[in-house]
Coordinates of C-alpha atoms in Angstrom, one line a residue:
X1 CA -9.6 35.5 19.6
X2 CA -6.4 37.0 17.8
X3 CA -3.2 37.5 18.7
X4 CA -0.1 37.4 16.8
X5 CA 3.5 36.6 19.2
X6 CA 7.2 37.3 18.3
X7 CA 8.8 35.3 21.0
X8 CA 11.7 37.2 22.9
X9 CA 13.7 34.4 24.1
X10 CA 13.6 30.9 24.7
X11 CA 11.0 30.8 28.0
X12 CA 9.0 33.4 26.6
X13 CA 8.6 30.8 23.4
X14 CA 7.8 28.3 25.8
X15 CA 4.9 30.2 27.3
X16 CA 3.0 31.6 24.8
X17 CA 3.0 28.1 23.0
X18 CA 1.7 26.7 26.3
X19 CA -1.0 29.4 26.0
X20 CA -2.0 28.6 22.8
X21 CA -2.6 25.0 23.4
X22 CA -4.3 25.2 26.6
X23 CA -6.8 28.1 25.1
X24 CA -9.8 26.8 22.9
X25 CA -9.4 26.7 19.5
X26 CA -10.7 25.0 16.5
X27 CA -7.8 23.8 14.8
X28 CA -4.2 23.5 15.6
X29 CA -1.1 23.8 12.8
X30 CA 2.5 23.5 13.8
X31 CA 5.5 22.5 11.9
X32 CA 8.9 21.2 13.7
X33 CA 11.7 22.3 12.9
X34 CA 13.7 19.6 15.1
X35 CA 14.8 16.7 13.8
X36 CA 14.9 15.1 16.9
X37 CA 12.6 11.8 17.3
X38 CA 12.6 11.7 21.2
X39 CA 11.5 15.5 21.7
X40 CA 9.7 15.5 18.2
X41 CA 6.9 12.5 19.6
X42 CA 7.5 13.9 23.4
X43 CA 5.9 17.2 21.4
X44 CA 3.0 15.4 20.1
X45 CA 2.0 13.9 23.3
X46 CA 2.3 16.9 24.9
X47 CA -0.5 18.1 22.5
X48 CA -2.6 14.9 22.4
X49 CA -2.9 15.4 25.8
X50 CA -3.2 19.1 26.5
X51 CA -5.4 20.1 23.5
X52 CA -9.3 21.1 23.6
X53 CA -10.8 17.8 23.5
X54 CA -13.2 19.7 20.7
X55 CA -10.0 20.9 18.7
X56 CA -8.3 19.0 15.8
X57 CA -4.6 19.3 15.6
X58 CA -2.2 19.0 12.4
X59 CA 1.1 18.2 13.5
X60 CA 4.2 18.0 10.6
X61 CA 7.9 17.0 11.7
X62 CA 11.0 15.6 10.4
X63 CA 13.1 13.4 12.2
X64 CA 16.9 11.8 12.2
X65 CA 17.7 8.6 11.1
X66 CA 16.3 6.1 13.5
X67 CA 13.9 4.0 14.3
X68 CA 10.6 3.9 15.8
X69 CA 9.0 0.6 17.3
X70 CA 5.6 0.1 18.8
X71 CA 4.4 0.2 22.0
X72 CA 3.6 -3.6 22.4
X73 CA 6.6 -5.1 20.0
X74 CA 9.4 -6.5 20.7
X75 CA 13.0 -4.6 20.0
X76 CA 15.0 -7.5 19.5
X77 CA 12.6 -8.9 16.9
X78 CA 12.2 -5.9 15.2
X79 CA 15.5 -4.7 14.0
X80 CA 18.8 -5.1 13.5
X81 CA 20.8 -3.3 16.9
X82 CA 24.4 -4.3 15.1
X83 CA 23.2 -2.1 12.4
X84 CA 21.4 0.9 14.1
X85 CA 25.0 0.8 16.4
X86 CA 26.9 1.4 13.3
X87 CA 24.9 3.9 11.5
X88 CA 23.7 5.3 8.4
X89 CA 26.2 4.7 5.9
X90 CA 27.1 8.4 4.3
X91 CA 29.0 8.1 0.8
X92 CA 29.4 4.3 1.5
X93 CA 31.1 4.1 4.9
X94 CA 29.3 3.7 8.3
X95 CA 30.0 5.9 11.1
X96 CA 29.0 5.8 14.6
X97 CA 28.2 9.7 14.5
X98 CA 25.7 9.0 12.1
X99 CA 23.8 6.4 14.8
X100 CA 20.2 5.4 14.4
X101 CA 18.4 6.2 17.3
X102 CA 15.9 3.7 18.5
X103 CA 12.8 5.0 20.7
X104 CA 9.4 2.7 21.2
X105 CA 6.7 5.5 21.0
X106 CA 3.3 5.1 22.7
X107 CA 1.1 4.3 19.9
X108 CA 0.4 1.2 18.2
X109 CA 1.3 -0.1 15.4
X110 CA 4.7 -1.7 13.9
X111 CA 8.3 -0.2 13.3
X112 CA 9.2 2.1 11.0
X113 CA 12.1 3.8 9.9
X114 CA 12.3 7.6 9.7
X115 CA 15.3 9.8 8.1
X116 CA 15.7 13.2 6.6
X117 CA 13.7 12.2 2.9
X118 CA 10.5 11.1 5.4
X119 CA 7.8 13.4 6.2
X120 CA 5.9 12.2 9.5
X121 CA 2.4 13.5 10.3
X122 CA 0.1 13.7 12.8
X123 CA -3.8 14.6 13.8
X124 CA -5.3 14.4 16.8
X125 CA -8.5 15.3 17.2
X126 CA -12.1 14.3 19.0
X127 CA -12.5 10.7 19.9
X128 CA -16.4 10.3 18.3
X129 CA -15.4 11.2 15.0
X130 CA -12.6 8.9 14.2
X131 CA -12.2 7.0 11.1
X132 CA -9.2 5.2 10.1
X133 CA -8.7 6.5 6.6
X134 CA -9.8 10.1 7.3
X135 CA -6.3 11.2 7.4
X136 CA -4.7 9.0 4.9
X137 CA -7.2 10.2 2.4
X138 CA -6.1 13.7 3.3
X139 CA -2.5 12.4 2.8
X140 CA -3.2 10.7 -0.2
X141 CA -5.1 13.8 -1.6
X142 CA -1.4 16.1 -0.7
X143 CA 0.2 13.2 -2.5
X144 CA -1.0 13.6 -5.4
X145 CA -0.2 16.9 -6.2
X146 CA 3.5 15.2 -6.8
X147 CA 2.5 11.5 -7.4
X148 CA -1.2 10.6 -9.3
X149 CA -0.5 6.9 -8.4
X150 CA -1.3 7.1 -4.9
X151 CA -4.4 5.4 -3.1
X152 CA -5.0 4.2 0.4
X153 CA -5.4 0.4 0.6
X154 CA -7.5 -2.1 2.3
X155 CA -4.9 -2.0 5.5
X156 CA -5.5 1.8 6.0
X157 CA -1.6 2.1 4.3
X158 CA -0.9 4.7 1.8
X159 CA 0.8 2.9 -1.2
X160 CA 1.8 4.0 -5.0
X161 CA 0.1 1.5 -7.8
X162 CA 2.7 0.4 -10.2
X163 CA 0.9 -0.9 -13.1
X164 CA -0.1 1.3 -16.1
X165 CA -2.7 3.5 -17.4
X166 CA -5.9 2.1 -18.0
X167 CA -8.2 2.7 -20.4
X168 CA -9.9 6.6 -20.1
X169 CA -13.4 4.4 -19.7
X170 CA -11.7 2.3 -16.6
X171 CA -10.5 5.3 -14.8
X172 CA -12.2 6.5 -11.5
X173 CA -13.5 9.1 -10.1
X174 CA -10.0 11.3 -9.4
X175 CA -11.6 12.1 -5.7
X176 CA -11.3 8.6 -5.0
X177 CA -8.8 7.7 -2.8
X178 CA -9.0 4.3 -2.5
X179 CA -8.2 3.8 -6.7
X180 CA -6.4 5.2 -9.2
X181 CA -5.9 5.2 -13.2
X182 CA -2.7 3.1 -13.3
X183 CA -3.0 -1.4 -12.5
X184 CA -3.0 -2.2 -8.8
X185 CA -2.2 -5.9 -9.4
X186 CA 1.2 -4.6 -8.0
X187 CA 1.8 -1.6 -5.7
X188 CA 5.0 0.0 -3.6
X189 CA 3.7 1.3 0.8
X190 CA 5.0 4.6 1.1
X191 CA 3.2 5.7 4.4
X192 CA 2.1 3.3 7.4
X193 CA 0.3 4.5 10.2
X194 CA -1.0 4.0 13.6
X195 CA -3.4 4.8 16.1
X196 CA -4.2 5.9 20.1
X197 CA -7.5 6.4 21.2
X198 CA -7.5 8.0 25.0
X199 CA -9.7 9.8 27.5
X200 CA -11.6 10.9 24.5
X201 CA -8.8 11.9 22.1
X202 CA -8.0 10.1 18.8
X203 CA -4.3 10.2 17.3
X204 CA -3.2 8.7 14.0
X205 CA 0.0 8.8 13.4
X206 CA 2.3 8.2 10.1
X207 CA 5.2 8.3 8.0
X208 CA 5.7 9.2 4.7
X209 CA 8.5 8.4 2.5
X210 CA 9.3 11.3 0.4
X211 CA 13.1 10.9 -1.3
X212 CA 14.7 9.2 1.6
X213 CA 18.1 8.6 0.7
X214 CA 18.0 5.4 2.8
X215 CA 15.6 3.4 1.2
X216 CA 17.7 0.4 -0.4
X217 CA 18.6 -0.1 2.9
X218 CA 15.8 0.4 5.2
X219 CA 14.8 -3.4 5.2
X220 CA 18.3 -4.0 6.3
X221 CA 17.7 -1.9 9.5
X222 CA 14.2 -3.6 10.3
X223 CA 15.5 -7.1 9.7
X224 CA 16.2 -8.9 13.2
X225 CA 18.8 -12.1 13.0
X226 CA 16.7 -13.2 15.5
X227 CA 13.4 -13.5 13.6
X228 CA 13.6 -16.8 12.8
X229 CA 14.6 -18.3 16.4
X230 CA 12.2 -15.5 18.6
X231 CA 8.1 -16.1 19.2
X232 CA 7.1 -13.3 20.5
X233 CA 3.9 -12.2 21.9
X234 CA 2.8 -8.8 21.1
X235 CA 2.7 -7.3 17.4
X236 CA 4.6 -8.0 14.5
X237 CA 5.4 -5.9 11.8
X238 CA 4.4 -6.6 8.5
X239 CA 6.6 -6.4 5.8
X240 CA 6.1 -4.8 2.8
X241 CA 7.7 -3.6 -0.5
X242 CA 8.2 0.0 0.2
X243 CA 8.9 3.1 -2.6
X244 CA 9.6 6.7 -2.6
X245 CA 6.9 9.2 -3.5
X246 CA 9.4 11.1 -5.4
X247 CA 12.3 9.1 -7.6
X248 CA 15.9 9.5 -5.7
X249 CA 17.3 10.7 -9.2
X250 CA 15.3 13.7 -9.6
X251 CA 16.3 14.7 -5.9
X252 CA 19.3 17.1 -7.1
X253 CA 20.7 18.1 -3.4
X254 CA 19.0 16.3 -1.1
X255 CA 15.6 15.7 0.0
X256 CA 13.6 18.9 0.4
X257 CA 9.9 18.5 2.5
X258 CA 8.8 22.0 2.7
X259 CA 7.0 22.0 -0.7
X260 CA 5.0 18.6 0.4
X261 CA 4.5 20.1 4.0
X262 CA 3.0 22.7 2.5
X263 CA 0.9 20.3 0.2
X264 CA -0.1 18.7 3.3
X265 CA -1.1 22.1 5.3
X266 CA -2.8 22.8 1.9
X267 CA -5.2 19.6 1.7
X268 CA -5.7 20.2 5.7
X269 CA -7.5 23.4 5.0
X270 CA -9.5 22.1 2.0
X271 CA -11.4 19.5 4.3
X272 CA -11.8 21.6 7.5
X273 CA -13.1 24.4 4.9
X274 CA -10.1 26.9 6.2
X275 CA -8.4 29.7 4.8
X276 CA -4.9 29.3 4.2
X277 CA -4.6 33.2 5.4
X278 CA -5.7 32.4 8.5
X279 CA -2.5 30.3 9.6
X280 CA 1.1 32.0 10.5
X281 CA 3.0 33.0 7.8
X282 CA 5.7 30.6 9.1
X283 CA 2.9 27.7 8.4
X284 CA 1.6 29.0 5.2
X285 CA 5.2 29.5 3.5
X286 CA 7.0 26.6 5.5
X287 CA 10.1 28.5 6.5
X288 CA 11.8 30.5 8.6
X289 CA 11.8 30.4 12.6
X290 CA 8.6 32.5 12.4
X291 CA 6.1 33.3 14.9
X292 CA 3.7 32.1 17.5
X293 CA 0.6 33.0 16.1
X294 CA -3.8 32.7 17.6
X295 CA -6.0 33.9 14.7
X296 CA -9.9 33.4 14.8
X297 CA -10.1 29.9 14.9
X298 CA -6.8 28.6 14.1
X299 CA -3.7 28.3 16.4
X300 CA -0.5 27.8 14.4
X301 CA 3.1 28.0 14.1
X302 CA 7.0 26.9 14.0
X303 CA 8.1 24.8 16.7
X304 CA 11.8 24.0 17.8
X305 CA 13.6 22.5 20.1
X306 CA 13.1 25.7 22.5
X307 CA 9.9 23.6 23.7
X308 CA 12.4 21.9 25.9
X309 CA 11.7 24.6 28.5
X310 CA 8.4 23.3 29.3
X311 CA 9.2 20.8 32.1
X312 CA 6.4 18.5 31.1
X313 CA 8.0 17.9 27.7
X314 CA 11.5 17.5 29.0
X315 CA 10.0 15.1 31.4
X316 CA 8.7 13.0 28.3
X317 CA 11.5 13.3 26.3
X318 CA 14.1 11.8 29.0
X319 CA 11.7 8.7 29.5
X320 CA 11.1 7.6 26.0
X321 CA 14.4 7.7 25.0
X322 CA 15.7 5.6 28.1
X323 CA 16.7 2.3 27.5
X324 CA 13.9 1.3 30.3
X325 CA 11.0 2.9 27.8
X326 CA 12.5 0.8 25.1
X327 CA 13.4 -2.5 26.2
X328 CA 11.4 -3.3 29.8
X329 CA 8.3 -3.0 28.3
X330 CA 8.6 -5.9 26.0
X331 CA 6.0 -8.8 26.1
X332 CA 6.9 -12.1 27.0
X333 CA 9.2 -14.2 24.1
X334 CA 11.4 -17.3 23.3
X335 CA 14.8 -17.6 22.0
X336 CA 15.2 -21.1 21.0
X337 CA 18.3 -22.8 18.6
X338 CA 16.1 -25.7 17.3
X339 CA 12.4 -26.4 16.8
X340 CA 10.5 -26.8 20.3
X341 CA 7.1 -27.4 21.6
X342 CA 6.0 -24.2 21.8
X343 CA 7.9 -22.7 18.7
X344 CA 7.7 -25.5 16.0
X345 CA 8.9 -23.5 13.1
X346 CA 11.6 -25.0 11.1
X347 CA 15.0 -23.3 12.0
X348 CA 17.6 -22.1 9.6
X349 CA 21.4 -24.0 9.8
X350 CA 22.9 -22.9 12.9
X351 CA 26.5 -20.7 12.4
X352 CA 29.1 -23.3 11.4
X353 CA 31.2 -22.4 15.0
X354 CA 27.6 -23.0 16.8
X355 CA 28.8 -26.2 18.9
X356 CA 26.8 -29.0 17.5
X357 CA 25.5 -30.5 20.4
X358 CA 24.5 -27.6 22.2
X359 CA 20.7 -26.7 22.7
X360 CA 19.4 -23.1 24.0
X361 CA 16.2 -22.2 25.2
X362 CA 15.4 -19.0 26.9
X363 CA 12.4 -17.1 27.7
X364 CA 11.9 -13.5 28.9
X365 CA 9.2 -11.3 30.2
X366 CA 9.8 -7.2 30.2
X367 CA 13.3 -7.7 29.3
X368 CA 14.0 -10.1 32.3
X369 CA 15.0 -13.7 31.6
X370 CA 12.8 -16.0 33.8
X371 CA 13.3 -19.4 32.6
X372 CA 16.1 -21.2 30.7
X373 CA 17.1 -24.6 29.3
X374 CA 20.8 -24.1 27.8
X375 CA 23.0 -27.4 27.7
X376 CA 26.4 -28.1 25.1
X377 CA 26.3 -31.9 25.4
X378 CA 23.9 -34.7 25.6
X379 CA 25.3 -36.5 28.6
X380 CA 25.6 -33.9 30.7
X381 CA 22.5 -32.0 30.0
X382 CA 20.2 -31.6 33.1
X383 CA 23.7 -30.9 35.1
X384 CA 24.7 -28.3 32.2
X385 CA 20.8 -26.7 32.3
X386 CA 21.1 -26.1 35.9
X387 CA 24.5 -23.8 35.6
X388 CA 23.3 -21.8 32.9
X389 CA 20.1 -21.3 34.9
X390 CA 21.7 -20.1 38.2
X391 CA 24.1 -17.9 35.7
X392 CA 21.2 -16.4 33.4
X393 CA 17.6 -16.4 34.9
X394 CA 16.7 -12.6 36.4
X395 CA 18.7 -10.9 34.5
X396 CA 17.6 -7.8 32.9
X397 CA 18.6 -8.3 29.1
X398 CA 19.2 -4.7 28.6
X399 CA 22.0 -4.4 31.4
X400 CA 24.0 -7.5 29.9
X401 CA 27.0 -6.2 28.0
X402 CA 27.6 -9.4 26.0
X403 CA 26.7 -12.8 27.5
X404 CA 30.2 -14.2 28.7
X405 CA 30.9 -11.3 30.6
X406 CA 28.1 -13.4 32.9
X407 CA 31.0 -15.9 33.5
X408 CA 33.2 -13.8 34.4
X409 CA 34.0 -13.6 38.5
X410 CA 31.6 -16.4 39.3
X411 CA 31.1 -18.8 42.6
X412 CA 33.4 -21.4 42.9
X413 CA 31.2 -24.3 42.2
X414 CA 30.8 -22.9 39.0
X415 CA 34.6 -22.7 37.9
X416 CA 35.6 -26.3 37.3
X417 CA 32.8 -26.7 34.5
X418 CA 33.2 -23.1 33.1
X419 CA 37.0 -24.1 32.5
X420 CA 36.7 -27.6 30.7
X421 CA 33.2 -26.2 28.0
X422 CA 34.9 -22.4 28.1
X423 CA 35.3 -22.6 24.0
X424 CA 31.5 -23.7 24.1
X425 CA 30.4 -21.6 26.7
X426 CA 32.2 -18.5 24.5
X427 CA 30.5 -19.9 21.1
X428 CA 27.4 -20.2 22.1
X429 CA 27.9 -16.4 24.3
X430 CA 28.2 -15.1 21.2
X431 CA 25.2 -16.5 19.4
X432 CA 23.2 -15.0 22.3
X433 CA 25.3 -11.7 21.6
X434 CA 24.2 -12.1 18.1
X435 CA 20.6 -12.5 18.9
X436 CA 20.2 -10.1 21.4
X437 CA 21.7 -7.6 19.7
X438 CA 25.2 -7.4 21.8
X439 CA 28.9 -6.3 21.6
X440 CA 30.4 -9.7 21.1
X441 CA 33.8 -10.7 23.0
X442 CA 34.8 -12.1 19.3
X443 CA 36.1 -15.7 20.6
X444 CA 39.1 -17.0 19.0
X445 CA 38.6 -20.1 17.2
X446 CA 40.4 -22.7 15.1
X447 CA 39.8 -22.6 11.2
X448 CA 40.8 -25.9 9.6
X449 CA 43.4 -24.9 6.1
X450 CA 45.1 -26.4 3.6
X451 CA 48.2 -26.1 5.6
X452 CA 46.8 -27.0 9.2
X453 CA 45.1 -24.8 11.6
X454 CA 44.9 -21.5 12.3
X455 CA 43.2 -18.7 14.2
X456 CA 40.2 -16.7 13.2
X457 CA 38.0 -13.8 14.7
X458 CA 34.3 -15.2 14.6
X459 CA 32.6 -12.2 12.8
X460 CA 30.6 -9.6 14.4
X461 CA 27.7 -9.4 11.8
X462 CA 27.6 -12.6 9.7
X463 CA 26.1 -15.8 11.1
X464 CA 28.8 -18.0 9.8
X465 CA 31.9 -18.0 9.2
X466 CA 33.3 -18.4 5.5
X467 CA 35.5 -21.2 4.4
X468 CA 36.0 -24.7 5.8
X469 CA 34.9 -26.5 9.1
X470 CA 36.2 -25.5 12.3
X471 CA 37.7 -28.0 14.6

């Protein structure tokens, strides 16, 4: 089958994508040319699930800064929401224009962090033949047309070795993509990936860090303040030492992906035995708006954000970006101050305002708090436990604005004890804000000077406050 399409409008777009997908080809090649995440992975379902179940697909796109959990982690262990709120910081400064999105995709897998400078790609394709690395080995092979030190590892992760040249007689065999020529003792992950296997399908799923202009501070981004007070079921991400495949001082004006999209359309064809001639030109050139395009074999072309039309994508797009999709589906955790039964790791010191004798224990399930054990003194703690419970268990996390606001209009039983601990009701609000990634009501506090006492704002993204003891 052949047919070449120059879309008229935005519907007409839609449909003759639609007909390509749902007709029987081989192989699949598109290229987005939206950088947005939520319609960008609502695209790639769309094709996981509405693809021949015989036909491999080559997927390439480019998203926004943000940030992309997976489907069983949790959000408020996995990144920093203070951070994401402020956004990427452009020429030093943080802007709330410049936001990180933050979207939980349906894949496995752990968080990752995707700007302009990262290449994402995906291949879906029939369920009996999947192999972990058969992709990254692909990716690796596009790789090294602009980095020789690439080489998939034992994890199934793409990673650059950092060591030197070995000895010509030590080298490997340069189609091997699990070694190369240069000392692996130590070695920099530039692509993680992950995996779905459904109704027959296989998709695998990656990044790829290019030149992202980001990358001092991605770990900032994917560092919770929570980590070391949360136990989560579910899946952690593992951390590692990350590079780009390209140094940021040989990126003159930014990053620039079509040349390694086209490396990765390239090494595509060479292992399905394809002709490049038999994609788009949009595909084979990686630019322009292009053209819609069914030739032999091969379906292929430019996709945008004109897809939107199709009700089925618009559908997906709306539910993984809302805050339901992202939060609600979290597995059960803990939130604890100090070292408990169930959580016995060693905590760091608690912020200097935290009120010494206060102890908090809470415990959610889908982003709903069912069971909690807060108290602020030892002598009145099982009467203290019992308020906080009343006040905090079955709420949904996500809906709470910042934790005091919880106090605010409550029953009168309540209102003689909320008025004599308010300063440690507030303080130890705002380590929950802290936590659980909220807006904090900054209390006002005492700070303890050479020359007496005096107010202080408790700080927004530190967890202590500097200088001397607070009263």
């Amino acid at each position: 089958m052949s047919s070449v399409q120059h879309p008229k409008n935005a519907l007409h777009y839609a449909k003759v994508f639609t007909e390509l997908v749902s007709q029987p080809f081989r192989y699949h090649v598109y290229l987005s040319r939206t950088h947005a995440v939520a319609l960008n992975l609502s695209i790639e379902q769309y094709l996981f699930q509405k693809t021949h179940p015989n036909s491999t697909v080559l997927f390439l796109y480019v998203n926004e800064p943000c940030v992309v959990i997976g489907r069983n982690q949790n959000p408020w262990l996995e990144f920093n929401h203070d951070l994401a709120r402020r956004g990427v910081a452009i020429g030093g400064l943080y802007s709330s224009e410049n936001k990180v999105d933050v979207i939980r995709r349906r894949s496995g897998g752990g968080t990752v962090f995707h700007d302009l400078g990262n290449v994402n790609f995906s291949v879906i394709y029939p369920q009996k033949t999947f192999y972990r690395d058969k992709y990254a080995e692909m990716m690796v092979r596009a790789i090294r047309k602009t980095n020789p030190r690439a080489r998939v590892n034992e994890r199934h992760d793409i990673v650059l070795d950092q060591g030197t040249l070995v000895e010509e007689e030590d080298r490997p065999d340069p189609n091997d993509t699990h070694r190369t020529s240069f000392g692996s003792s130590e070695f920099r992950k530039v692509s993680g990936s992950a995996y779905k296997l459904a109704r027959g399908r296989a998709l695998h799923h990656g990044t790829c860090l290019l030149s992202s202009p980001n990358l001092p501070s991605i770990s900032d981004y994917l560092r919770s303040p929570a980590a070391a007070f949360m136990k989560a079921q579910g899946v952690e991400s593992v951390r590692s030492p990350i590079a780009n495949i390209i140094d940021q001082s040989e990126v003159k004006s930014g990053p620039d992906t079509s040349a390694f999209q086209h490396q990765i359309v390239e090494a595509f064809v060479q292992i399905h035995g394809l002709n490049m001639h038999e994609l788009s030109p949009s595909v084979r050139n990686t630019s322009g708006s292009g053209t819609l395009e069914g030739n032999g074999q091969i379906a292929s072309g430019i996709l945008d954000a004109r897809l939107l039309e199709i009700d089925e994508i618009t559908g997906m797009e709306e539910e993984i970006q809302s805050p339901i999709h992202l939060y609600d589906q979290t597995p059960q955790f803990t939130l604890s101050s100090h070292t408990i039964e169930e959580d016995s790791r060693s905590r760091p010191p608690l912020p200097i305002w935290f009120p010494p004798s206060a102890r908090v224990y809470l415990k959610a399930k889908q982003g709903v708090i069912i069971e909690t054990w807060i108290s602020l003194s030892e002598d009145t703690r099982s009467e203290e436990e019992a308020i906080f419970a009343g006040i905090f268990e079955k709420k949904r996390i996500m809906e709470v604005e910042n934790f005091s606001d919880l106090f605010e209009d409550l029953p009168t039983r309540y209102r003689k004890f909320v008025k004599k601990k308010e300063r440690d009701i507030r303080l130890v609000c705002a380590w929950l804000d802290l936590m659980l990634g909220k807006i904090t009501k900054h209390p006002v506090i005492k700070k303890k000077t050479r020359h007496g006492f005096r107010l202080a704002l408790l700080s927004r993204s530190s967890m202590s406050v500097p200088s001397e003891d607070i009263a």
